[in-house]
PDB file of C-alpha atoms in Angstrom:
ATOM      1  CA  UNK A  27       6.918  18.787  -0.102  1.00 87.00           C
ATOM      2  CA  UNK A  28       4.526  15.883   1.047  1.00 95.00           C
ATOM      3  CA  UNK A  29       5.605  12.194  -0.475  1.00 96.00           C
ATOM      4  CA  UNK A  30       4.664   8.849   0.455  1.00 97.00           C
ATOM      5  CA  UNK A  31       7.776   6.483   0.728  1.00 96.00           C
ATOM      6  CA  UNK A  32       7.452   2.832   0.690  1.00 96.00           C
ATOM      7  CA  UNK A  33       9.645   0.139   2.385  1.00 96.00           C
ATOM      8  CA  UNK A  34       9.864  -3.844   3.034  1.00 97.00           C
ATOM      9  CA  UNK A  35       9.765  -5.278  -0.311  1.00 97.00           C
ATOM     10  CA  UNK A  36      12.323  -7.775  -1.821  1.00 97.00           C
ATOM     11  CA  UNK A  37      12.887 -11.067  -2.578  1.00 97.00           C
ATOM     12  CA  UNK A  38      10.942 -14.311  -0.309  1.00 97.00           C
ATOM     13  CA  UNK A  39      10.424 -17.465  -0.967  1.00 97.00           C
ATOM     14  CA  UNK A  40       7.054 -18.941  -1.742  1.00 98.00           C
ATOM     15  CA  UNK A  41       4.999 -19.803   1.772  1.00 97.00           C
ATOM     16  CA  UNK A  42       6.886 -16.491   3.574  1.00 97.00           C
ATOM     17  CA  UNK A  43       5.811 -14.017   4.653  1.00 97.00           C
ATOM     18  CA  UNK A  44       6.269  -9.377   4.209  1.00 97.00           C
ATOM     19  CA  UNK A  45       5.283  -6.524   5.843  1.00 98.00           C
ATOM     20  CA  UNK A  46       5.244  -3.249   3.678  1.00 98.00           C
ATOM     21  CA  UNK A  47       5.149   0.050   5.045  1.00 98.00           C
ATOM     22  CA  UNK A  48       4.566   3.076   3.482  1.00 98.00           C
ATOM     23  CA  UNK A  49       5.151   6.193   5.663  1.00 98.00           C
ATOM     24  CA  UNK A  50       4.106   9.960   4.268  1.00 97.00           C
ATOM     25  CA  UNK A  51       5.703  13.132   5.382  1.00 96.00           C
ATOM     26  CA  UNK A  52       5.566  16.895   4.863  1.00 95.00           C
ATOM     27  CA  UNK A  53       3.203  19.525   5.526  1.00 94.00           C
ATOM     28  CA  UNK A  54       0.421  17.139   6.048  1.00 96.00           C
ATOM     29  CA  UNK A  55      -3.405  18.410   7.557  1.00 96.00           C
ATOM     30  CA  UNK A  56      -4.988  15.287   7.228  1.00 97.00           C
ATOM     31  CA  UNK A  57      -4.877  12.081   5.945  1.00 98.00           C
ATOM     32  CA  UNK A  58      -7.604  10.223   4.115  1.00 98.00           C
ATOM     33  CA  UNK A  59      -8.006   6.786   2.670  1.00 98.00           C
ATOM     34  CA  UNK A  60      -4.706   5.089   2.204  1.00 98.00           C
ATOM     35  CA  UNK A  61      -4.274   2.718  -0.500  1.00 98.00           C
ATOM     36  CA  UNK A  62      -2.329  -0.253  -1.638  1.00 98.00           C
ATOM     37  CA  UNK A  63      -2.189  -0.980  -4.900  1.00 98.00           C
ATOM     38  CA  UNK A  64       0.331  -3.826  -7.328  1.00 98.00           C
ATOM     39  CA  UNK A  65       1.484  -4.204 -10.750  1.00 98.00           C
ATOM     40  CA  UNK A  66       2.778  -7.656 -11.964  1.00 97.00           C
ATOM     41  CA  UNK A  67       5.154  -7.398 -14.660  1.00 93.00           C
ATOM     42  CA  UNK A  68       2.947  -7.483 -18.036  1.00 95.00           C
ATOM     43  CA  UNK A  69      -0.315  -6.552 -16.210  1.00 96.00           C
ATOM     44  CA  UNK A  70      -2.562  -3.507 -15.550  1.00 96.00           C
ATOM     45  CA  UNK A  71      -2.473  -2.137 -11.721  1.00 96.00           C
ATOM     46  CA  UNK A  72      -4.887  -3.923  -9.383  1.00 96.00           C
ATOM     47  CA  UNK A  73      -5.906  -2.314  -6.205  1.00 97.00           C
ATOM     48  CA  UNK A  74      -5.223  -5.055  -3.008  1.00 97.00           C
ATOM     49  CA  UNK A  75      -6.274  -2.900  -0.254  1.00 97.00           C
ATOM     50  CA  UNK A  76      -8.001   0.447   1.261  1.00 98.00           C
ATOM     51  CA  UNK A  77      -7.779   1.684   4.943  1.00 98.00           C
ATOM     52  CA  UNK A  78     -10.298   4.745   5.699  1.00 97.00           C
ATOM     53  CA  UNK A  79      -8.863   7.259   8.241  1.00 96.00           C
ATOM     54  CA  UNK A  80     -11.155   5.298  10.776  1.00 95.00           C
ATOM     55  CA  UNK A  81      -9.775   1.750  10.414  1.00 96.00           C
ATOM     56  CA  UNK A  82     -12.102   0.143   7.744  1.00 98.00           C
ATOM     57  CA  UNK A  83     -10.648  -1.807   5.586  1.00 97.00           C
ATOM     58  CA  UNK A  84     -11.491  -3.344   1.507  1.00 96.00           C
ATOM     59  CA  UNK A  85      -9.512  -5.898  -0.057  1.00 96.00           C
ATOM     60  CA  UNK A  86      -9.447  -6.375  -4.051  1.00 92.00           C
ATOM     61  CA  UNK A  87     -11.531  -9.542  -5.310  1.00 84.00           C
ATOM     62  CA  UNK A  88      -9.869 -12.224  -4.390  1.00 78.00           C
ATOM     63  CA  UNK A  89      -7.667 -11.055  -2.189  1.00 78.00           C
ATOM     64  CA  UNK A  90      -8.812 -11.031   1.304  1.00 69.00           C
ATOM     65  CA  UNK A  91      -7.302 -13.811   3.506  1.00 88.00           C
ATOM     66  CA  UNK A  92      -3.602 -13.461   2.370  1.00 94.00           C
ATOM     67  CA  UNK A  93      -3.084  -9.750   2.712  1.00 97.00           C
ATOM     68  CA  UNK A  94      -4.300  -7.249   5.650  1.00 97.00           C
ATOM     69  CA  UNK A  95      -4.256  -3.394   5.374  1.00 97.00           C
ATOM     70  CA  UNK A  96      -3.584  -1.856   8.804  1.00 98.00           C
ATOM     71  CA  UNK A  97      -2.313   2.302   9.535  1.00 98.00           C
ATOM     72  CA  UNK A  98      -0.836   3.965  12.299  1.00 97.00           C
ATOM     73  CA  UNK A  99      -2.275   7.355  12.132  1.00 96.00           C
ATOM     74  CA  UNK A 100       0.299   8.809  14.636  1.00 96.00           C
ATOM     75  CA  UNK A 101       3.036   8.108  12.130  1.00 97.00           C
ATOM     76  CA  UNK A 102       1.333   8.620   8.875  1.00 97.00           C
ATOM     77  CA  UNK A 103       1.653   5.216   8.346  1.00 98.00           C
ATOM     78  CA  UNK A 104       0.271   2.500   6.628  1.00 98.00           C
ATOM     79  CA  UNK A 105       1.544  -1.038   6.439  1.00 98.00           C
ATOM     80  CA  UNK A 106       0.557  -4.029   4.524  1.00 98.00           C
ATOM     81  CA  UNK A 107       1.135  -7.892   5.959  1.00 98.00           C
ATOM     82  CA  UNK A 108       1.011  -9.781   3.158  1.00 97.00           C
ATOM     83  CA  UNK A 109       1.387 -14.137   4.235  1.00 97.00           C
ATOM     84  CA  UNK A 110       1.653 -17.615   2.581  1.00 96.00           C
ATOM     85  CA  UNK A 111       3.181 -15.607  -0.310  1.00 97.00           C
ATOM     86  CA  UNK A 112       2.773 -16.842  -4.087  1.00 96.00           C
ATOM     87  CA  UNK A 113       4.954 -16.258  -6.931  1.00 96.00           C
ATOM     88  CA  UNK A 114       2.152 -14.907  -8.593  1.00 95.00           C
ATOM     89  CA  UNK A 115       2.367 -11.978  -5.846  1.00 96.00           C
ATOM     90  CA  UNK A 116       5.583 -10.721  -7.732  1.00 97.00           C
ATOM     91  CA  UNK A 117       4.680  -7.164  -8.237  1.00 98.00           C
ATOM     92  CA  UNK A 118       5.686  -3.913  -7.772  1.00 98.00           C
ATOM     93  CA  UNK A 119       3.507  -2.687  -4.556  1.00 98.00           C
ATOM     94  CA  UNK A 120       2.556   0.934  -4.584  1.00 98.00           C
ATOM     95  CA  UNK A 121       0.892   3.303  -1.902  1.00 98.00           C
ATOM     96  CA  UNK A 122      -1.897   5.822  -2.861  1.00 98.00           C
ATOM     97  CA  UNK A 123      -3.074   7.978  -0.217  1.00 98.00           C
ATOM     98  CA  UNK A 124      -5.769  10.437  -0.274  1.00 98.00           C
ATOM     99  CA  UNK A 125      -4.402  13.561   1.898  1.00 97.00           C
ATOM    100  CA  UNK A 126      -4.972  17.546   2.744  1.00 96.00           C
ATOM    101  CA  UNK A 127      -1.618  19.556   2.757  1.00 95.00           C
ATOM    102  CA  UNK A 128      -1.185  22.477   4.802  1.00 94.00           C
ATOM    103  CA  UNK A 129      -0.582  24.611   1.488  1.00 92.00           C
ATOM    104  CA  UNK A 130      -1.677  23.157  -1.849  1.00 88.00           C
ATOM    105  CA  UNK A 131      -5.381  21.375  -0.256  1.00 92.00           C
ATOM    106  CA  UNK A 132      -6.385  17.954  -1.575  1.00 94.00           C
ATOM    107  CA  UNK A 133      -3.864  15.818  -2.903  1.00 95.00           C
ATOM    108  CA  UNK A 134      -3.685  12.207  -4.043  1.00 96.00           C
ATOM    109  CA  UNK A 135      -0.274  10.891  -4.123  1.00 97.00           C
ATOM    110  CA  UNK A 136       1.339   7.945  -5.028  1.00 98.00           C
ATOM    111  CA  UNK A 137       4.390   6.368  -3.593  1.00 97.00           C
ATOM    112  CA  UNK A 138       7.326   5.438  -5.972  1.00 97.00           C
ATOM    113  CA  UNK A 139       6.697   1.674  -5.098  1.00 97.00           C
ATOM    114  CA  UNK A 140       8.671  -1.305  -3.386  1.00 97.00           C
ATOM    115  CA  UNK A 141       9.548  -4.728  -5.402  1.00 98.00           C
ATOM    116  CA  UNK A 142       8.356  -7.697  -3.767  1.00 98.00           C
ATOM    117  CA  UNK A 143       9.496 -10.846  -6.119  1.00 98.00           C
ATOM    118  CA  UNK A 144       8.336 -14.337  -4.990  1.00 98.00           C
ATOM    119  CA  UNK A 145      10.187 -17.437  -5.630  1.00 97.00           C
ATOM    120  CA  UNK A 146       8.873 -20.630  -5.993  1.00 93.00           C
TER     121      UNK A 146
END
């Protein structure tokens, strides 16, 4: 079974800083474009951030500066630094990747997401 499993979220003070990981495993061919998306409470899903299997990187509108998208294609790995956090970053943070099992073909998963709250 192939999953994506997300880590580093919980509670920071305003000005801190996070690093989020989200790590898949299974019977994995290849991996695609990785994805970070977020969901404040009340408030559709935005996408923050896309990582292509060769290192380019997208950020959502407004959202470049504060947040960087890296992967570590060794482990399966993707990670998102996230600095100078606002309370308005409370959200749950997901992880979408885009991925070729070695039984059922193209996938696109989602990971079951990681609470990062903000205080002020």
């Amino acid at each position: 079974q192939v999953q994506l499993v997300e880590s580093g979220g919980g509670l920071v003070q305003a000005g801190g800083s996070l690093r989020l990981s989200c790590a898949a495993s299974g019977s994995i061919a290849s991996i695609y474009d990785m994805r970070w998306y977020r969901q404040a409470p009340g408030k559709e899903r935005e996408l923050v951030a896309t990582i292509t299997s060769g290192g380019s990187r997208n950020y959502g509108d407004s959202l470049e500066g504060r947040f960087t998208i890296s992967r570590d294609n060794a482990k399966n790995t993707v990670y998102l630094q996230i600095d100078s956090l606002k309370p308005e970053d409370t959200a749950v943070y997901y992880c979408n990747a885009d991925l070729r099992t070695m039984t059922t073909g193209y996938v696109k998963l989602w990971g079951q997401g990681t609470l990062v709250t903000v205080s002020s």
